[in-house]
Amino acid sequence: MKGRIAIIDDNEAIVEMLRRRLEKEGYEVLCCSDSSVSVELCRRGKPDLVVLDILMPGKSGWEIMEELKGDPATGSIPVIISTVKNRPEDLERGRELKASDYIAKPYVFGDLLEKIRALLGG
C-alpha cells in the first residue's frame, strides 16, 4: 500500500471514480460524501492525505478544513483542496488554512495523482 487517502466530496460519482482509480494505483481509500461525518472519518481512519471538496451541503469544505487543521489528531495531515471555485481569494483562503495544494475542477486524474505523489513521496 502506497498510503491511505480520504476523499471528501458530496458528488458520489466523483468519490467512486477517485476510489477506483486510486485503489488501482495502490492506495487505500476512505470515502465520505457526508460533510457532517468527514472530520470523524479522518480522526478514526488516520489518512496520510485528504482530497477535500469545498462546495458541500451542510459544512463547507472550509469549515471541515478549519476543524481538521485545528485538531491535534488531524492537523498535520496534508490536504488538497478540490473545487470549481478557482478565484484568487479561494487560493488565498486555502493558503491561510494551510492547504498543501489546490486543484480546480474539472481536472484530469493524472494531475491529481501527480499532486498526491508529490505530497506522499511516491
PDB file of C-alpha atoms in Angstrom:
ATOM      1  CA  MET A   1       0.000   0.000   0.000  1.00  0.00           C
ATOM      2  CA  LYS A   2       1.334   3.409  -1.003  1.00  0.00           C
ATOM      3  CA  GLY A   3      -0.737   5.302   1.559  1.00  0.00           C
ATOM      4  CA  ARG A   4      -4.240   5.963   2.821  1.00  0.00           C
ATOM      5  CA  ILE A   5      -6.207   8.782   1.181  1.00  0.00           C
ATOM      6  CA  ALA A   6      -9.528  10.243   2.329  1.00  0.00           C
ATOM      7  CA  ILE A   7     -11.786  11.583  -0.426  1.00  0.00           C
ATOM      8  CA  ILE A   8     -14.370  14.055   0.901  1.00  0.00           C
ATOM      9  CA  ASP A   9     -16.804  15.221  -1.781  1.00  0.00           C
ATOM     10  CA  ASP A  10     -20.607  15.368  -1.907  1.00  0.00           C
ATOM     11  CA  ASN A  11     -20.585  14.160  -5.529  1.00  0.00           C
ATOM     12  CA  GLU A  12     -20.734  10.391  -5.104  1.00  0.00           C
ATOM     13  CA  ALA A  13     -19.787   9.788  -8.747  1.00  0.00           C
ATOM     14  CA  ILE A  14     -16.524  11.687  -8.218  1.00  0.00           C
ATOM     15  CA  VAL A  15     -15.872   9.836  -4.957  1.00  0.00           C
ATOM     16  CA  GLU A  16     -16.417   6.461  -6.631  1.00  0.00           C
ATOM     17  CA  MET A  17     -14.289   7.324  -9.666  1.00  0.00           C
ATOM     18  CA  LEU A  18     -11.424   8.520  -7.462  1.00  0.00           C
ATOM     19  CA  ARG A  19     -11.723   5.475  -5.217  1.00  0.00           C
ATOM     20  CA  ARG A  20     -11.421   3.092  -8.161  1.00  0.00           C
ATOM     21  CA  ARG A  21      -8.550   4.959  -9.806  1.00  0.00           C
ATOM     22  CA  LEU A  22      -6.571   5.445  -6.582  1.00  0.00           C
ATOM     23  CA  GLU A  23      -7.028   1.831  -5.497  1.00  0.00           C
ATOM     24  CA  LYS A  24      -5.760   0.772  -8.925  1.00  0.00           C
ATOM     25  CA  GLU A  25      -2.659   2.893  -8.205  1.00  0.00           C
ATOM     26  CA  GLY A  26      -2.129   1.017  -4.931  1.00  0.00           C
ATOM     27  CA  TYR A  27      -3.638   3.440  -2.411  1.00  0.00           C
ATOM     28  CA  GLU A  28      -6.104   2.577   0.326  1.00  0.00           C
ATOM     29  CA  VAL A  29      -9.075   4.934   0.035  1.00  0.00           C
ATOM     30  CA  LEU A  30     -11.518   6.219   2.657  1.00  0.00           C
ATOM     31  CA  CYS A  31     -14.654   7.738   1.110  1.00  0.00           C
ATOM     32  CA  CYS A  32     -17.037  10.318   2.505  1.00  0.00           C
ATOM     33  CA  SER A  33     -19.841  12.208   0.774  1.00  0.00           C
ATOM     34  CA  ASP A  34     -21.427  13.488   4.014  1.00  0.00           C
ATOM     35  CA  SER A  35     -19.725  16.598   5.366  1.00  0.00           C
ATOM     36  CA  SER A  36     -21.153  16.046   8.860  1.00  0.00           C
ATOM     37  CA  VAL A  37     -19.042  12.902   9.423  1.00  0.00           C
ATOM     38  CA  SER A  38     -15.951  13.842   7.410  1.00  0.00           C
ATOM     39  CA  VAL A  39     -13.791  15.048  10.304  1.00  0.00           C
ATOM     40  CA  GLU A  40     -14.612  11.957  12.367  1.00  0.00           C
ATOM     41  CA  LEU A  41     -13.699   9.772   9.377  1.00  0.00           C
ATOM     42  CA  CYS A  42     -10.277  11.423   9.346  1.00  0.00           C
ATOM     43  CA  ARG A  43      -9.829  11.086  13.105  1.00  0.00           C
ATOM     44  CA  ARG A  44     -10.648   7.375  13.057  1.00  0.00           C
ATOM     45  CA  GLY A  45      -9.230   6.455   9.656  1.00  0.00           C
ATOM     46  CA  LYS A  46      -5.955   8.364  10.041  1.00  0.00           C
ATOM     47  CA  PRO A  47      -5.398   9.090   6.340  1.00  0.00           C
ATOM     48  CA  ASP A  48      -1.994  10.127   5.034  1.00  0.00           C
ATOM     49  CA  LEU A  49      -3.672  12.726   2.806  1.00  0.00           C
ATOM     50  CA  VAL A  50      -7.131  14.258   2.255  1.00  0.00           C
ATOM     51  CA  VAL A  51      -8.678  15.394  -1.036  1.00  0.00           C
ATOM     52  CA  LEU A  52     -11.365  17.866   0.054  1.00  0.00           C
ATOM     53  CA  ASP A  53     -14.163  19.468  -1.963  1.00  0.00           C
ATOM     54  CA  ILE A  54     -15.068  22.994  -0.849  1.00  0.00           C
ATOM     55  CA  LEU A  55     -18.663  23.358  -2.076  1.00  0.00           C
ATOM     56  CA  MET A  56     -20.586  20.861   0.037  1.00  0.00           C
ATOM     57  CA  PRO A  57     -24.038  20.954   1.658  1.00  0.00           C
ATOM     58  CA  GLY A  58     -24.050  21.266   5.428  1.00  0.00           C
ATOM     59  CA  LYS A  59     -20.486  22.028   6.457  1.00  0.00           C
ATOM     60  CA  SER A  60     -18.444  23.687   3.764  1.00  0.00           C
ATOM     61  CA  GLY A  61     -15.031  22.359   2.886  1.00  0.00           C
ATOM     62  CA  TRP A  62     -13.570  25.472   4.526  1.00  0.00           C
ATOM     63  CA  GLU A  63     -15.264  24.554   7.818  1.00  0.00           C
ATOM     64  CA  ILE A  64     -14.026  20.971   7.526  1.00  0.00           C
ATOM     65  CA  MET A  65     -10.522  22.264   6.797  1.00  0.00           C
ATOM     66  CA  GLU A  66     -10.613  24.512   9.888  1.00  0.00           C
ATOM     67  CA  GLU A  67     -11.657  21.545  12.049  1.00  0.00           C
ATOM     68  CA  LEU A  68      -9.019  19.243  10.586  1.00  0.00           C
ATOM     69  CA  LYS A  69      -6.203  21.767  10.984  1.00  0.00           C
ATOM     70  CA  GLY A  70      -7.374  22.757  14.484  1.00  0.00           C
ATOM     71  CA  ASP A  71      -7.339  19.185  15.821  1.00  0.00           C
ATOM     72  CA  PRO A  72      -4.007  17.761  17.050  1.00  0.00           C
ATOM     73  CA  ALA A  73      -5.054  14.321  15.746  1.00  0.00           C
ATOM     74  CA  THR A  74      -5.555  15.565  12.169  1.00  0.00           C
ATOM     75  CA  GLY A  75      -3.756  18.904  11.971  1.00  0.00           C
ATOM     76  CA  SER A  76      -0.653  17.594  10.234  1.00  0.00           C
ATOM     77  CA  ILE A  77      -2.487  15.650   7.505  1.00  0.00           C
ATOM     78  CA  PRO A  78      -1.820  17.204   4.075  1.00  0.00           C
ATOM     79  CA  VAL A  79      -4.989  18.452   2.362  1.00  0.00           C
ATOM     80  CA  ILE A  80      -5.516  19.010  -1.346  1.00  0.00           C
ATOM     81  CA  ILE A  81      -8.400  21.413  -1.933  1.00  0.00           C
ATOM     82  CA  SER A  82     -10.569  20.358  -4.894  1.00  0.00           C
ATOM     83  CA  THR A  83     -13.150  22.840  -6.138  1.00  0.00           C
ATOM     84  CA  VAL A  84     -14.808  24.573  -9.065  1.00  0.00           C
ATOM     85  CA  LYS A  85     -14.089  27.862  -7.265  1.00  0.00           C
ATOM     86  CA  ASN A  86     -10.792  28.881  -8.787  1.00  0.00           C
ATOM     87  CA  ARG A  87     -10.658  32.522  -7.747  1.00  0.00           C
ATOM     88  CA  PRO A  88      -7.624  34.255  -6.211  1.00  0.00           C
ATOM     89  CA  GLU A  89      -9.482  34.734  -2.914  1.00  0.00           C
ATOM     90  CA  ASP A  90     -10.139  30.980  -2.739  1.00  0.00           C
ATOM     91  CA  LEU A  91      -6.459  30.236  -3.314  1.00  0.00           C
ATOM     92  CA  GLU A  92      -5.591  32.710  -0.561  1.00  0.00           C
ATOM     93  CA  ARG A  93      -8.109  31.176   1.837  1.00  0.00           C
ATOM     94  CA  GLY A  94      -6.600  27.760   1.161  1.00  0.00           C
ATOM     95  CA  ARG A  95      -3.124  29.098   1.969  1.00  0.00           C
ATOM     96  CA  GLU A  96      -4.401  30.721   5.168  1.00  0.00           C
ATOM     97  CA  LEU A  97      -5.879  27.385   6.267  1.00  0.00           C
ATOM     98  CA  LYS A  98      -2.623  25.596   5.408  1.00  0.00           C
ATOM     99  CA  ALA A  99      -3.858  23.574   2.445  1.00  0.00           C
ATOM    100  CA  SER A 100      -0.982  21.590   0.970  1.00  0.00           C
ATOM    101  CA  ASP A 101      -2.180  22.027  -2.608  1.00  0.00           C
ATOM    102  CA  TYR A 102      -5.151  23.102  -4.714  1.00  0.00           C
ATOM    103  CA  ILE A 103      -6.711  21.604  -7.833  1.00  0.00           C
ATOM    104  CA  ALA A 104      -9.513  23.190  -9.852  1.00  0.00           C
ATOM    105  CA  LYS A 105     -12.414  21.090 -11.133  1.00  0.00           C
ATOM    106  CA  PRO A 106     -12.749  19.725 -13.671  1.00  0.00           C
ATOM    107  CA  TYR A 107      -9.301  18.181 -13.597  1.00  0.00           C
ATOM    108  CA  VAL A 108      -7.512  15.317 -15.268  1.00  0.00           C
ATOM    109  CA  PHE A 109      -6.943  12.402 -12.872  1.00  0.00           C
ATOM    110  CA  GLY A 110      -3.239  12.357 -13.771  1.00  0.00           C
ATOM    111  CA  ASP A 111      -2.853  15.923 -12.481  1.00  0.00           C
ATOM    112  CA  LEU A 112      -4.380  14.985  -9.126  1.00  0.00           C
ATOM    113  CA  LEU A 113      -2.257  11.833  -8.961  1.00  0.00           C
ATOM    114  CA  GLU A 114       0.874  13.908  -9.567  1.00  0.00           C
ATOM    115  CA  LYS A 115      -0.021  16.186  -6.640  1.00  0.00           C
ATOM    116  CA  ILE A 116      -0.728  13.172  -4.406  1.00  0.00           C
ATOM    117  CA  ARG A 117       2.595  11.559  -5.305  1.00  0.00           C
ATOM    118  CA  ALA A 118       4.449  14.811  -4.654  1.00  0.00           C
ATOM    119  CA  LEU A 119       2.938  15.065  -1.162  1.00  0.00           C
ATOM    120  CA  LEU A 120       3.262  11.385  -0.236  1.00  0.00           C
ATOM    121  CA  GLY A 121       6.627  10.822  -1.860  1.00  0.00           C
ATOM    122  CA  GLY A 122       5.759   8.218  -4.418  1.00  0.00           C
TER     123      GLY A 122
END
